[in-house]
mmCIF file of C-alpha atoms and ligand atoms in Angstrom:
data_model
loop_
_atom_site.group_PDB
_atom_site.id
_atom_site.type_symbol
_atom_site.label_atom_id
_atom_site.label_comp_id
_atom_site.label_asym_id
_atom_site.label_seq_id
_atom_site.Cartn_x
_atom_site.Cartn_y
_atom_site.Cartn_z
ATOM 1 C CA UNK A 1 0.000 0.000 0.000
ATOM 2 C CA UNK A 2 1.432 3.335 -1.057
ATOM 3 C CA UNK A 3 0.462 6.478 0.803
ATOM 4 C CA UNK A 4 -1.849 8.728 -1.146
ATOM 5 C CA UNK A 5 -2.476 6.188 -3.918
ATOM 6 C CA UNK A 6 -6.097 6.255 -5.057
ATOM 7 C CA UNK A 7 -6.119 2.654 -6.261
ATOM 8 C CA UNK A 8 -4.412 1.322 -3.105
ATOM 9 C CA UNK A 9 -7.231 3.012 -1.184
ATOM 10 C CA UNK A 10 -9.810 1.331 -3.427
ATOM 11 C CA UNK A 11 -8.145 -2.069 -2.861
ATOM 12 C CA UNK A 12 -8.177 -1.415 0.904
ATOM 13 C CA UNK A 13 -11.883 -0.541 0.763
ATOM 14 C CA UNK A 14 -11.262 3.015 1.954
ATOM 15 C CA UNK A 15 -12.780 4.424 -1.253
ATOM 16 C CA UNK A 16 -15.873 2.742 -2.691
ATOM 17 C CA UNK A 17 -15.927 1.203 -6.151
ATOM 18 C CA UNK A 18 -18.024 -1.105 -8.270
ATOM 19 C CA UNK A 19 -16.036 -4.306 -7.786
ATOM 20 C CA UNK A 20 -15.940 -6.838 -10.609
ATOM 21 C CA UNK A 21 -13.313 -9.323 -9.405
ATOM 22 C CA UNK A 22 -10.969 -9.892 -6.494
ATOM 23 C CA UNK A 23 -8.452 -12.517 -5.435
ATOM 24 C CA UNK A 24 -5.196 -12.494 -3.469
ATOM 25 C CA UNK A 25 -3.256 -10.684 -6.190
ATOM 26 C CA UNK A 26 -5.636 -9.000 -8.608
ATOM 27 C CA UNK A 27 -8.561 -6.598 -8.277
ATOM 28 C CA UNK A 28 -10.952 -5.311 -10.939
ATOM 29 C CA UNK A 29 -13.584 -2.577 -10.829
ATOM 30 C CA UNK A 30 -15.624 -0.425 -13.185
ATOM 31 C CA UNK A 31 -14.102 2.841 -14.336
ATOM 32 C CA UNK A 32 -15.887 5.798 -12.744
ATOM 33 C CA UNK A 33 -15.862 7.686 -16.060
ATOM 34 C CA UNK A 34 -16.481 4.987 -18.669
ATOM 35 C CA UNK A 35 -15.089 5.587 -22.159
ATOM 36 C CA UNK A 36 -17.054 2.655 -23.591
ATOM 37 C CA UNK A 37 -20.171 0.661 -22.595
ATOM 38 C CA UNK A 38 -17.854 -1.778 -20.816
ATOM 39 C CA UNK A 39 -14.862 -0.130 -19.114
ATOM 40 C CA UNK A 40 -13.148 -2.093 -16.364
ATOM 41 C CA UNK A 41 -9.795 -1.517 -14.677
ATOM 42 C CA UNK A 42 -7.714 -4.567 -13.724
ATOM 43 C CA UNK A 43 -4.970 -3.854 -11.207
ATOM 44 C CA UNK A 44 -2.463 -5.672 -9.028
ATOM 45 C CA UNK A 45 -3.367 -5.465 -5.333
ATOM 46 C CA UNK A 46 0.232 -4.599 -4.541
ATOM 47 C CA UNK A 47 1.314 -1.109 -5.450
ATOM 48 C CA UNK A 48 3.219 -0.899 -8.719
ATOM 49 C CA UNK A 49 3.513 2.642 -10.040
ATOM 50 C CA UNK A 50 3.265 1.636 -13.698
ATOM 51 C CA UNK A 51 3.917 -1.219 -16.078
ATOM 52 C CA UNK A 52 7.392 0.280 -16.532
ATOM 53 C CA UNK A 53 8.046 -0.304 -12.821
ATOM 54 C CA UNK A 54 7.462 -4.056 -13.109
ATOM 55 C CA UNK A 55 10.513 -6.287 -12.579
ATOM 56 C CA UNK A 56 11.210 -9.955 -13.314
ATOM 57 C CA UNK A 57 9.776 -10.704 -9.861
ATOM 58 C CA UNK A 58 6.417 -9.530 -11.253
ATOM 59 C CA UNK A 59 6.418 -11.912 -14.218
ATOM 60 C CA UNK A 60 3.670 -14.189 -12.865
ATOM 61 C CA UNK A 61 1.607 -11.234 -11.652
ATOM 62 C CA UNK A 62 1.736 -9.549 -15.056
ATOM 63 C CA UNK A 63 0.594 -12.749 -16.723
ATOM 64 C CA UNK A 64 -2.185 -13.159 -14.198
ATOM 65 C CA UNK A 65 -3.488 -9.651 -14.844
ATOM 66 C CA UNK A 66 -3.792 -10.388 -18.565
ATOM 67 C CA UNK A 67 -5.415 -13.783 -18.081
ATOM 68 C CA UNK A 68 -7.869 -12.444 -15.482
ATOM 69 C CA UNK A 69 -8.730 -9.659 -17.899
ATOM 70 C CA UNK A 70 -9.544 -12.360 -20.432
ATOM 71 C CA UNK A 71 -11.838 -14.121 -17.951
ATOM 72 C CA UNK A 72 -13.548 -10.857 -17.049
ATOM 73 C CA UNK A 73 -13.998 -9.951 -20.715
ATOM 74 C CA UNK A 74 -15.543 -13.335 -21.361
ATOM 75 C CA UNK A 75 -17.939 -12.893 -18.430
ATOM 76 C CA UNK A 76 -18.822 -9.447 -19.834
ATOM 77 C CA UNK A 77 -19.534 -11.063 -23.215
ATOM 78 C CA UNK A 78 -16.842 -9.102 -25.048
ATOM 79 C CA UNK A 79 -15.022 -11.960 -26.734
ATOM 80 C CA UNK A 80 -17.306 -12.418 -29.714
ATOM 81 C CA UNK A 81 -17.497 -8.713 -30.585
ATOM 82 C CA UNK A 82 -13.930 -7.804 -29.595
ATOM 83 C CA UNK A 83 -12.371 -5.441 -27.096
ATOM 84 C CA UNK A 84 -9.214 -3.478 -26.347
ATOM 85 C CA UNK A 85 -6.674 -3.530 -23.515
ATOM 86 C CA UNK A 86 -4.899 -0.260 -22.747
ATOM 87 C CA UNK A 87 -2.094 0.425 -20.250
ATOM 88 C CA UNK A 88 -1.395 4.155 -20.238
ATOM 89 C CA UNK A 89 2.106 4.794 -18.933
ATOM 90 C CA UNK A 90 3.713 8.025 -17.811
ATOM 91 C CA UNK A 91 2.985 11.579 -18.879
ATOM 92 C CA UNK A 92 2.968 11.103 -22.637
ATOM 93 C CA UNK A 93 1.008 7.870 -22.207
ATOM 94 C CA UNK A 94 -1.770 9.742 -20.446
ATOM 95 C CA UNK A 95 -1.410 7.929 -17.117
ATOM 96 C CA UNK A 96 -3.315 9.851 -14.457
ATOM 97 C CA UNK A 97 -3.248 7.325 -11.582
ATOM 98 C CA UNK A 98 0.202 6.067 -10.631
ATOM 99 C CA UNK A 99 -0.840 2.491 -9.805
ATOM 100 C CA UNK A 100 -0.595 0.060 -12.719
ATOM 101 C CA UNK A 101 -3.984 -0.541 -14.316
ATOM 102 C CA UNK A 102 -5.085 -2.328 -17.431
ATOM 103 C CA UNK A 103 -8.186 -0.862 -19.051
ATOM 104 C CA UNK A 104 -10.653 -3.299 -20.615
ATOM 105 C CA UNK A 105 -12.705 -1.397 -23.174
ATOM 106 C CA UNK A 106 -15.523 -2.902 -25.175
ATOM 107 C CA UNK A 107 -19.145 -2.817 -26.179
ATOM 108 C CA UNK A 108 -18.683 -0.474 -29.141
ATOM 109 C CA UNK A 109 -16.388 -0.088 -32.124
ATOM 110 C CA UNK A 110 -13.182 1.596 -30.990
ATOM 111 C CA UNK A 111 -11.211 4.060 -33.096
ATOM 112 C CA UNK A 112 -7.645 3.537 -34.257
ATOM 113 C CA UNK A 113 -5.153 5.090 -33.879
ATOM 114 C CA UNK A 114 -5.905 6.328 -30.370
ATOM 115 C CA UNK A 115 -5.484 10.036 -29.664
HETATM 116 P P1 LIG B 201 -5.310 6.455 -16.722
HETATM 117 O O1 LIG B 201 -5.626 7.760 -17.391
HETATM 118 O O2 LIG B 201 -4.878 5.374 -17.678
HETATM 119 O O3 LIG B 201 -4.327 6.638 -15.583
HETATM 120 O O4 LIG B 201 -6.667 5.913 -16.133
HETATM 121 C C1 LIG B 201 -7.143 6.227 -14.866
HETATM 122 C C2 LIG B 201 -8.598 5.830 -14.872
HETATM 123 O O5 LIG B 201 -9.055 5.771 -13.534
HETATM 124 C C3 LIG B 201 -9.502 6.825 -15.612
HETATM 125 O O6 LIG B 201 -10.155 6.153 -16.684
HETATM 126 C C4 LIG B 201 -10.471 7.289 -14.531
HETATM 127 O O7 LIG B 201 -11.776 7.485 -15.025
HETATM 128 C C5 LIG B 201 -10.397 6.153 -13.532
HETATM 129 N N1 LIG B 201 -10.738 6.518 -12.176
HETATM 130 C C6 LIG B 201 -10.287 7.589 -11.475
HETATM 131 N N2 LIG B 201 -10.803 7.587 -10.242
HETATM 132 C C7 LIG B 201 -11.577 6.466 -10.138
HETATM 133 C C8 LIG B 201 -12.388 5.903 -9.104
HETATM 134 N N3 LIG B 201 -12.497 6.478 -7.888
HETATM 135 N N4 LIG B 201 -13.060 4.754 -9.363
HETATM 136 C C9 LIG B 201 -12.961 4.175 -10.585
HETATM 137 N N5 LIG B 201 -12.210 4.653 -11.596
HETATM 138 C C10 LIG B 201 -11.541 5.796 -11.384
HETATM 139 ZN ZN1 LIG B 202 -1.222 2.013 -5.278
#
């Protein structure tokens, strides 16, 4: 848990969220400002500032985040129509919360390239 980290506070239950999934390592919840009909954030429970901060010790955790995102997307019925994963990183990447999060976006056609 990092001090003053919004997503650590959500994991701890100090800030409410619409939870989608939780286990020992991974947590998922609906984005408060959805950019698509389905917009879910999948995060590690432990604080990692960004995907760029991951180390070889996080190899299994990174894989788990992706595979849990797949399970969540299937439960949300996104796999037949398609979906997008996004991990914004750093200033130019548009990262606004410094706790690694994978966006699951789906439920409409998404534009490419992103802005
Ligand atoms: P990013 O710009 O990639 O760092 O994404 C941060 C995301 O967190 C944005 O899509 C926000 O809408 C979302 N967000 C911020 N605060 C909350 C919150 N309290 N509950 C759920 N999602 C949030
Ligand atoms: Zn955190």
